C-alpha cells in the first residue's frame, strides 16, 4: 500500500512551488496576456499549452522517456493548460492560483505512488480530455463580465 511521508510532501511542495512561480510568471503572467489580446481564451490557452509542452520535450528525452510517453504527456500538458487558463480567468487573473495548481500537479505526480512510478501520460490524457472539453463547451474560460485583455489598444 502506498504511503506518503509528510516531510517528503512538504519538501516536494516547496521545491515545485518555486519552479511553478517561475513558469507561471512566464506562461500566465506574460505570454498568456500577450496572446489573449489577440486570441480567444481557448486560442491563447492552446498556444501556451503547446509552448509549455515543447518546453519539456528535451528534458524528458534526456530522462530517457520514449516518443509515445512524450507525446501523451505533451497532449496532457495542453489539456492542463486549458484548465489553468480557466482557473486564471475565473479568479480575475490570479497568478497565485495558477502557481498553486501547477505545484499540485507536480506534487501529485511525484508522490503517487513511489515517486510517480505508476504515472501513465496516456491515462492522464484520457482523464484530462473530457475535463478540458467540458471547460471549452461551457465557454473556455471566457470572462463573465469584463475582458481586460480585449480592452487594451492594439
N, C-alpha and C. Protein backbone atom coordinates (compact mmCIF):
# COMPACT_ATOMS: atom_id res chain seq x y z
N UNK A 1 0.84 -1.17 0.00
CA UNK A 1 0.00 0.00 0.00
C UNK A 1 0.89 1.25 0.00
N UNK A 2 0.63 2.19 -0.89
CA UNK A 2 1.46 3.40 -0.95
C UNK A 2 1.33 4.22 0.33
N UNK A 3 2.45 4.76 0.74
CA UNK A 3 2.46 5.65 1.90
C UNK A 3 3.16 6.93 1.51
N UNK A 4 2.63 8.04 1.99
CA UNK A 4 3.22 9.34 1.69
C UNK A 4 3.71 9.95 2.99
N UNK A 5 4.98 10.23 3.04
CA UNK A 5 5.58 10.86 4.22
C UNK A 5 5.29 12.36 4.17
N UNK A 6 4.84 12.91 5.27
CA UNK A 6 4.51 14.33 5.33
C UNK A 6 5.71 15.20 5.00
N UNK A 7 6.87 14.85 5.51
CA UNK A 7 8.08 15.62 5.23
C UNK A 7 8.41 15.63 3.74
N UNK A 8 8.26 14.48 3.10
CA UNK A 8 8.52 14.38 1.67
C UNK A 8 7.52 15.24 0.89
N UNK A 9 6.26 15.20 1.30
CA UNK A 9 5.23 16.00 0.63
C UNK A 9 5.53 17.50 0.78
N UNK A 10 5.96 17.90 1.97
CA UNK A 10 6.27 19.32 2.19
C UNK A 10 7.49 19.74 1.38
N UNK A 11 8.49 18.87 1.31
CA UNK A 11 9.68 19.17 0.51
C UNK A 11 9.30 19.33 -0.96
N UNK A 12 8.52 18.38 -1.49
CA UNK A 12 8.09 18.47 -2.89
C UNK A 12 7.27 19.73 -3.13
N UNK A 13 6.38 20.06 -2.19
CA UNK A 13 5.57 21.26 -2.37
C UNK A 13 6.46 22.49 -2.47
N UNK A 14 7.42 22.62 -1.56
CA UNK A 14 8.30 23.80 -1.58
C UNK A 14 9.12 23.86 -2.86
N UNK A 15 9.69 22.74 -3.26
CA UNK A 15 10.52 22.72 -4.46
C UNK A 15 9.70 23.02 -5.71
N UNK A 16 8.56 22.36 -5.85
CA UNK A 16 7.73 22.57 -7.03
C UNK A 16 7.07 23.95 -7.03
N UNK A 17 6.81 24.50 -5.85
CA UNK A 17 6.22 25.83 -5.76
C UNK A 17 7.17 26.87 -6.35
N UNK A 18 8.45 26.76 -6.01
CA UNK A 18 9.45 27.69 -6.52
C UNK A 18 9.51 27.60 -8.05
N UNK A 19 9.55 26.39 -8.57
CA UNK A 19 9.59 26.21 -10.01
C UNK A 19 8.33 26.72 -10.70
N UNK A 20 7.19 26.47 -10.09
CA UNK A 20 5.91 26.90 -10.67
C UNK A 20 5.80 28.42 -10.68
N UNK A 21 6.39 29.08 -9.70
CA UNK A 21 6.37 30.56 -9.71
C UNK A 21 7.05 31.06 -10.98
N UNK A 22 8.22 30.55 -11.24
CA UNK A 22 8.95 30.97 -12.43
C UNK A 22 8.19 30.67 -13.71
N UNK A 23 7.67 29.45 -13.82
CA UNK A 23 6.96 29.09 -15.04
C UNK A 23 5.67 29.90 -15.21
N UNK A 24 4.89 30.00 -14.17
CA UNK A 24 3.58 30.68 -14.31
C UNK A 24 3.72 32.19 -14.46
N UNK A 25 4.78 32.77 -13.91
CA UNK A 25 5.00 34.20 -14.21
C UNK A 25 5.23 34.38 -15.71
N UNK A 26 5.90 33.42 -16.31
CA UNK A 26 6.12 33.48 -17.75
C UNK A 26 4.90 33.10 -18.55
N UNK A 27 4.29 31.95 -18.22
CA UNK A 27 3.15 31.46 -19.02
C UNK A 27 1.91 32.32 -18.82
N UNK A 28 1.46 32.46 -17.57
CA UNK A 28 0.20 33.18 -17.32
C UNK A 28 0.41 34.67 -17.09
N UNK A 29 1.57 35.04 -16.60
CA UNK A 29 1.80 36.45 -16.32
C UNK A 29 2.27 37.25 -17.52
N UNK A 30 2.94 36.59 -18.47
CA UNK A 30 3.48 37.31 -19.61
C UNK A 30 2.91 36.82 -20.94
N UNK A 31 3.12 35.53 -21.25
CA UNK A 31 2.73 35.02 -22.57
C UNK A 31 1.22 35.01 -22.77
N UNK A 32 0.48 34.50 -21.80
CA UNK A 32 -0.97 34.41 -21.96
C UNK A 32 -1.61 35.78 -22.20
N UNK A 33 -1.33 36.82 -21.39
CA UNK A 33 -1.96 38.13 -21.67
C UNK A 33 -1.58 38.69 -23.05
N UNK A 34 -0.34 38.47 -23.47
CA UNK A 34 0.07 38.96 -24.79
C UNK A 34 -0.73 38.27 -25.89
N UNK A 35 -0.91 36.97 -25.76
CA UNK A 35 -1.70 36.23 -26.75
C UNK A 35 -3.19 36.54 -26.63
N UNK A 36 -3.65 36.72 -25.40
CA UNK A 36 -5.09 36.94 -25.15
C UNK A 36 -5.55 38.26 -25.74
N UNK A 37 -4.64 39.20 -25.91
CA UNK A 37 -5.00 40.48 -26.53
C UNK A 37 -5.39 40.28 -28.00
N UNK A 38 -4.96 39.15 -28.58
CA UNK A 38 -5.22 38.90 -29.99
C UNK A 38 -6.09 37.67 -30.26
N UNK A 39 -6.17 36.77 -29.27
CA UNK A 39 -6.86 35.50 -29.46
C UNK A 39 -7.94 35.30 -28.39
N UNK A 40 -8.79 34.33 -28.62
CA UNK A 40 -9.75 33.93 -27.59
C UNK A 40 -8.99 33.28 -26.43
N UNK A 41 -9.67 33.09 -25.31
CA UNK A 41 -9.05 32.41 -24.17
C UNK A 41 -8.60 31.02 -24.59
N UNK A 42 -9.43 30.31 -25.35
CA UNK A 42 -9.07 28.97 -25.80
C UNK A 42 -7.88 29.01 -26.75
N UNK A 43 -7.89 29.92 -27.69
CA UNK A 43 -6.77 30.03 -28.62
C UNK A 43 -5.46 30.32 -27.90
N UNK A 44 -5.50 31.26 -26.97
CA UNK A 44 -4.30 31.59 -26.20
C UNK A 44 -3.87 30.41 -25.34
N UNK A 45 -4.84 29.70 -24.73
CA UNK A 45 -4.51 28.53 -23.91
C UNK A 45 -3.84 27.45 -24.75
N UNK A 46 -4.34 27.24 -25.96
CA UNK A 46 -3.75 26.22 -26.83
C UNK A 46 -2.32 26.58 -27.22
N UNK A 47 -2.08 27.85 -27.55
CA UNK A 47 -0.72 28.27 -27.91
C UNK A 47 0.21 28.11 -26.71
N UNK A 48 -0.21 28.61 -25.55
CA UNK A 48 0.64 28.48 -24.35
C UNK A 48 0.84 27.01 -24.02
N UNK A 49 -0.21 26.20 -24.15
CA UNK A 49 -0.09 24.77 -23.87
C UNK A 49 0.92 24.08 -24.77
N UNK A 50 0.90 24.40 -26.05
CA UNK A 50 1.87 23.79 -26.97
C UNK A 50 3.29 24.24 -26.63
N UNK A 51 3.47 25.52 -26.36
CA UNK A 51 4.80 26.02 -26.00
C UNK A 51 5.26 25.37 -24.69
N UNK A 52 4.34 25.26 -23.73
CA UNK A 52 4.65 24.63 -22.45
C UNK A 52 5.08 23.18 -22.65
N UNK A 53 4.36 22.47 -23.51
CA UNK A 53 4.70 21.07 -23.79
C UNK A 53 6.07 20.97 -24.45
N UNK A 54 6.32 21.83 -25.44
CA UNK A 54 7.62 21.81 -26.12
C UNK A 54 8.77 22.14 -25.17
N UNK A 55 8.49 23.01 -24.20
CA UNK A 55 9.47 23.41 -23.19
C UNK A 55 10.03 22.18 -22.45
N UNK A 56 9.19 21.14 -22.32
CA UNK A 56 9.58 19.96 -21.55
C UNK A 56 10.09 18.80 -22.41
N UNK A 57 10.04 18.89 -23.72
CA UNK A 57 10.41 17.76 -24.57
C UNK A 57 11.87 17.35 -24.37
N UNK A 58 12.79 18.28 -24.42
CA UNK A 58 14.21 17.93 -24.30
C UNK A 58 14.52 17.34 -22.92
N UNK A 59 14.06 17.95 -21.82
CA UNK A 59 14.34 17.31 -20.53
C UNK A 59 13.77 15.88 -20.42
N UNK A 60 12.58 15.66 -20.96
CA UNK A 60 12.01 14.30 -20.90
C UNK A 60 12.81 13.34 -21.78
N UNK A 61 13.27 13.80 -22.92
CA UNK A 61 14.12 12.97 -23.77
C UNK A 61 15.42 12.64 -23.05
N UNK A 62 15.99 13.62 -22.37
CA UNK A 62 17.23 13.40 -21.63
C UNK A 62 17.03 12.40 -20.48
N UNK A 63 15.80 12.33 -19.96
CA UNK A 63 15.49 11.36 -18.91
C UNK A 63 15.23 9.97 -19.47
N UNK A 64 15.27 9.84 -20.79
CA UNK A 64 15.09 8.53 -21.41
C UNK A 64 13.64 8.17 -21.70
N UNK A 65 12.75 9.14 -21.66
CA UNK A 65 11.34 8.87 -21.97
C UNK A 65 11.21 8.61 -23.46
N UNK A 66 10.33 7.67 -23.82
CA UNK A 66 10.11 7.35 -25.23
C UNK A 66 9.24 8.39 -25.91
N UNK A 67 9.23 8.33 -27.22
CA UNK A 67 8.45 9.29 -28.01
C UNK A 67 6.96 9.22 -27.69
N UNK A 68 6.42 8.02 -27.48
CA UNK A 68 5.00 7.91 -27.17
C UNK A 68 4.69 8.52 -25.80
N UNK A 69 5.57 8.30 -24.83
CA UNK A 69 5.39 8.88 -23.49
C UNK A 69 5.38 10.41 -23.60
N UNK A 70 6.35 10.95 -24.34
CA UNK A 70 6.47 12.41 -24.50
C UNK A 70 5.25 12.96 -25.23
N UNK A 71 4.76 12.27 -26.25
CA UNK A 71 3.57 12.72 -26.98
C UNK A 71 2.37 12.82 -26.06
N UNK A 72 2.07 11.74 -25.32
CA UNK A 72 0.89 11.75 -24.45
C UNK A 72 1.04 12.74 -23.30
N UNK A 73 2.25 12.87 -22.79
CA UNK A 73 2.47 13.86 -21.73
C UNK A 73 2.27 15.28 -22.29
N UNK A 74 2.74 15.52 -23.51
CA UNK A 74 2.58 16.83 -24.14
C UNK A 74 1.12 17.15 -24.37
N UNK A 75 0.35 16.18 -24.85
CA UNK A 75 -1.09 16.40 -25.04
C UNK A 75 -1.78 16.65 -23.70
N UNK A 76 -1.32 15.95 -22.66
CA UNK A 76 -1.85 16.21 -21.32
C UNK A 76 -1.53 17.62 -20.86
N UNK A 77 -0.33 18.10 -21.18
CA UNK A 77 0.07 19.46 -20.81
C UNK A 77 -0.82 20.49 -21.48
N UNK A 78 -1.18 20.27 -22.73
CA UNK A 78 -2.07 21.20 -23.43
C UNK A 78 -3.43 21.21 -22.74
N UNK A 79 -3.95 20.03 -22.41
CA UNK A 79 -5.24 19.96 -21.71
C UNK A 79 -5.15 20.62 -20.32
N UNK A 80 -4.04 20.40 -19.62
CA UNK A 80 -3.85 21.04 -18.32
C UNK A 80 -3.80 22.56 -18.45
N UNK A 81 -3.20 23.04 -19.53
CA UNK A 81 -3.14 24.50 -19.72
C UNK A 81 -4.53 25.08 -19.90
N UNK A 82 -5.42 24.34 -20.57
CA UNK A 82 -6.81 24.80 -20.70
C UNK A 82 -7.42 24.94 -19.31
N UNK A 83 -7.16 23.97 -18.43
CA UNK A 83 -7.68 24.03 -17.06
C UNK A 83 -7.06 25.22 -16.31
N UNK A 84 -5.76 25.41 -16.44
CA UNK A 84 -5.09 26.52 -15.76
C UNK A 84 -5.63 27.86 -16.25
N UNK A 85 -5.83 28.00 -17.55
CA UNK A 85 -6.38 29.25 -18.08
C UNK A 85 -7.79 29.47 -17.55
N UNK A 86 -8.59 28.42 -17.48
CA UNK A 86 -9.94 28.55 -16.94
C UNK A 86 -9.88 29.03 -15.49
N UNK A 87 -9.01 28.43 -14.68
CA UNK A 87 -8.85 28.86 -13.29
C UNK A 87 -8.38 30.31 -13.22
N UNK A 88 -7.41 30.65 -14.05
CA UNK A 88 -6.86 32.00 -14.12
C UNK A 88 -7.95 33.02 -14.46
N UNK A 89 -8.74 32.72 -15.48
CA UNK A 89 -9.81 33.64 -15.89
C UNK A 89 -10.90 33.75 -14.82
N UNK A 90 -11.24 32.64 -14.19
CA UNK A 90 -12.31 32.63 -13.19
C UNK A 90 -11.89 33.24 -11.86
N UNK A 91 -10.59 33.49 -11.68
CA UNK A 91 -10.11 34.12 -10.45
C UNK A 91 -9.53 35.50 -10.74
N UNK A 92 -10.05 36.14 -11.78
CA UNK A 92 -9.66 37.51 -12.15
C UNK A 92 -8.16 37.64 -12.39
N UNK A 93 -7.56 36.62 -12.99
CA UNK A 93 -6.16 36.70 -13.35
C UNK A 93 -5.19 36.41 -12.23
N UNK A 94 -5.54 35.51 -11.34
CA UNK A 94 -4.67 35.21 -10.20
C UNK A 94 -3.51 34.30 -10.61
N UNK A 95 -2.32 34.87 -10.58
CA UNK A 95 -1.11 34.09 -10.83
C UNK A 95 -0.93 33.06 -9.71
N UNK A 96 -1.29 33.44 -8.47
CA UNK A 96 -1.13 32.53 -7.34
C UNK A 96 -1.94 31.25 -7.56
N UNK A 97 -3.15 31.36 -8.07
CA UNK A 97 -3.96 30.17 -8.33
C UNK A 97 -3.28 29.29 -9.38
N UNK A 98 -2.76 29.92 -10.44
CA UNK A 98 -2.04 29.15 -11.47
C UNK A 98 -0.81 28.47 -10.87
N UNK A 99 -0.09 29.17 -10.01
CA UNK A 99 1.11 28.61 -9.37
C UNK A 99 0.73 27.43 -8.47
N UNK A 100 -0.30 27.60 -7.66
CA UNK A 100 -0.71 26.53 -6.75
C UNK A 100 -1.19 25.30 -7.51
N UNK A 101 -1.96 25.50 -8.56
CA UNK A 101 -2.44 24.37 -9.36
C UNK A 101 -1.27 23.65 -10.03
N UNK A 102 -0.37 24.41 -10.62
CA UNK A 102 0.82 23.86 -11.26
C UNK A 102 1.65 23.08 -10.23
N UNK A 103 1.81 23.65 -9.05
CA UNK A 103 2.55 22.98 -7.98
C UNK A 103 1.92 21.65 -7.63
N UNK A 104 0.60 21.64 -7.47
CA UNK A 104 -0.08 20.42 -7.05
C UNK A 104 -0.09 19.36 -8.14
N UNK A 105 -0.06 19.77 -9.41
CA UNK A 105 0.09 18.79 -10.50
C UNK A 105 1.40 18.03 -10.28
N UNK A 106 2.46 18.77 -10.05
CA UNK A 106 3.78 18.15 -9.88
C UNK A 106 3.89 17.36 -8.59
N UNK A 107 3.35 17.89 -7.50
CA UNK A 107 3.40 17.17 -6.22
C UNK A 107 2.63 15.85 -6.34
N UNK A 108 1.46 15.90 -6.95
CA UNK A 108 0.64 14.68 -7.09
C UNK A 108 1.37 13.62 -7.89
N UNK A 109 1.98 14.05 -8.99
CA UNK A 109 2.73 13.10 -9.82
C UNK A 109 3.90 12.51 -9.05
N UNK A 110 4.63 13.36 -8.35
CA UNK A 110 5.84 12.91 -7.65
C UNK A 110 5.53 11.99 -6.48
N UNK A 111 4.38 12.16 -5.84
CA UNK A 111 4.07 11.36 -4.66
C UNK A 111 3.28 10.09 -4.96
N UNK A 112 2.58 10.05 -6.06
CA UNK A 112 1.66 8.92 -6.29
C UNK A 112 2.26 7.85 -7.14
N UNK A 113 2.08 6.63 -6.72
CA UNK A 113 2.81 6.22 -5.53
C UNK A 113 4.27 6.03 -5.90
N UNK A 114 5.09 6.10 -4.97
CA UNK A 114 6.52 5.82 -5.16
C UNK A 114 7.16 6.67 -6.25
N UNK A 115 7.12 7.97 -6.06
CA UNK A 115 7.80 8.92 -6.94
C UNK A 115 7.34 8.84 -8.39
N UNK A 116 6.05 8.72 -8.59
CA UNK A 116 5.50 8.74 -9.94
C UNK A 116 5.69 7.46 -10.73
N UNK A 117 6.02 6.38 -10.06
CA UNK A 117 6.34 5.14 -10.77
C UNK A 117 5.17 4.58 -11.57
N UNK A 118 3.95 4.95 -11.23
CA UNK A 118 2.79 4.45 -11.96
C UNK A 118 2.17 5.49 -12.88
N UNK A 119 2.83 6.62 -13.04
CA UNK A 119 2.30 7.68 -13.90
C UNK A 119 2.27 7.19 -15.34
N UNK A 120 1.12 7.28 -15.95
CA UNK A 120 0.95 6.92 -17.36
C UNK A 120 0.33 8.12 -18.06
N UNK A 121 1.10 8.82 -18.90
CA UNK A 121 0.57 10.03 -19.53
C UNK A 121 -0.62 9.77 -20.45
N UNK A 122 -0.74 8.56 -20.99
CA UNK A 122 -1.90 8.25 -21.82
C UNK A 122 -3.16 8.23 -20.97
N UNK A 123 -3.10 7.57 -19.83
CA UNK A 123 -4.26 7.54 -18.92
C UNK A 123 -4.58 8.95 -18.43
N UNK A 124 -3.54 9.71 -18.11
CA UNK A 124 -3.74 11.09 -17.68
C UNK A 124 -4.45 11.90 -18.76
N UNK A 125 -4.03 11.72 -20.00
CA UNK A 125 -4.68 12.42 -21.11
C UNK A 125 -6.14 12.01 -21.23
N UNK A 126 -6.44 10.73 -21.07
CA UNK A 126 -7.83 10.26 -21.17
C UNK A 126 -8.71 10.87 -20.08
N UNK A 127 -8.12 11.18 -18.94
CA UNK A 127 -8.86 11.83 -17.85
C UNK A 127 -9.01 13.33 -18.12
N UNK A 128 -7.94 13.93 -18.61
CA UNK A 128 -7.95 15.39 -18.82
C UNK A 128 -8.76 15.82 -20.04
N UNK A 129 -8.82 14.98 -21.06
CA UNK A 129 -9.54 15.36 -22.29
C UNK A 129 -10.99 15.73 -22.03
N UNK A 130 -11.77 14.90 -21.32
CA UNK A 130 -13.15 15.33 -21.06
C UNK A 130 -13.24 16.54 -20.13
N UNK A 131 -12.28 16.67 -19.22
CA UNK A 131 -12.27 17.84 -18.34
C UNK A 131 -12.06 19.11 -19.15
N UNK A 132 -11.05 19.11 -20.00
CA UNK A 132 -10.79 20.27 -20.85
C UNK A 132 -11.96 20.48 -21.82
N UNK A 133 -12.53 19.40 -22.31
CA UNK A 133 -13.68 19.51 -23.21
C UNK A 133 -14.87 20.18 -22.56
N UNK A 134 -15.14 19.83 -21.31
CA UNK A 134 -16.24 20.48 -20.59
C UNK A 134 -15.97 21.97 -20.39
N UNK A 135 -14.75 22.32 -20.12
CA UNK A 135 -14.39 23.73 -19.96
C UNK A 135 -14.62 24.47 -21.28
N UNK A 136 -14.19 23.88 -22.37
CA UNK A 136 -14.37 24.51 -23.69
C UNK A 136 -15.86 24.65 -24.00
N UNK A 137 -16.62 23.60 -23.74
CA UNK A 137 -18.07 23.65 -24.03
C UNK A 137 -18.81 24.69 -23.21
N UNK A 138 -18.35 24.95 -21.99
CA UNK A 138 -19.03 25.93 -21.14
C UNK A 138 -18.53 27.35 -21.37
N UNK A 139 -17.60 27.54 -22.28
CA UNK A 139 -17.16 28.89 -22.60
C UNK A 139 -15.66 29.05 -22.63
N UNK A 140 -14.92 28.02 -22.32
CA UNK A 140 -13.48 28.05 -22.46
C UNK A 140 -12.74 29.07 -21.64
N UNK A 141 -13.28 29.48 -20.51
CA UNK A 141 -12.57 30.45 -19.68
C UNK A 141 -12.88 31.88 -20.04
N UNK A 142 -13.86 32.09 -20.91
CA UNK A 142 -14.21 33.46 -21.25
C UNK A 142 -14.68 34.18 -19.99
N UNK A 143 -14.18 35.36 -19.75
CA UNK A 143 -14.60 36.10 -18.55
C UNK A 143 -16.10 36.38 -18.57
N UNK A 144 -16.69 36.44 -17.39
CA UNK A 144 -18.13 36.63 -17.29
C UNK A 144 -18.57 38.05 -17.61
N UNK A 145 -17.82 39.06 -17.19
CA UNK A 145 -18.30 40.43 -17.32
C UNK A 145 -17.39 41.27 -18.19
N UNK A 146 -16.20 41.50 -17.73
CA UNK A 146 -15.28 42.42 -18.41
C UNK A 146 -14.03 41.67 -18.82
N UNK A 147 -13.57 41.92 -20.01
CA UNK A 147 -12.39 41.26 -20.52
C UNK A 147 -11.23 42.26 -20.60
N UNK A 148 -10.37 42.29 -19.60
CA UNK A 148 -9.30 43.30 -19.58
C UNK A 148 -8.31 43.15 -20.72
N UNK A 149 -8.17 41.95 -21.26
CA UNK A 149 -7.20 41.73 -22.33
C UNK A 149 -7.69 42.30 -23.66
N UNK A 150 -8.99 42.33 -23.88
CA UNK A 150 -9.54 42.85 -25.13
C UNK A 150 -9.69 44.37 -25.10
N UNK A 151 -9.65 44.96 -23.92
CA UNK A 151 -9.88 46.41 -23.83
C UNK A 151 -8.60 47.21 -24.08
N UNK A 152 -7.48 46.53 -24.16
CA UNK A 152 -6.21 47.23 -24.42
C UNK A 152 -6.10 47.62 -25.89
N UNK A 153 -5.56 48.79 -26.17
CA UNK A 153 -5.35 49.13 -27.57
C UNK A 153 -4.28 48.23 -28.19
N UNK A 154 -4.45 47.93 -29.46
CA UNK A 154 -3.51 47.02 -30.15
C UNK A 154 -2.19 47.71 -30.44
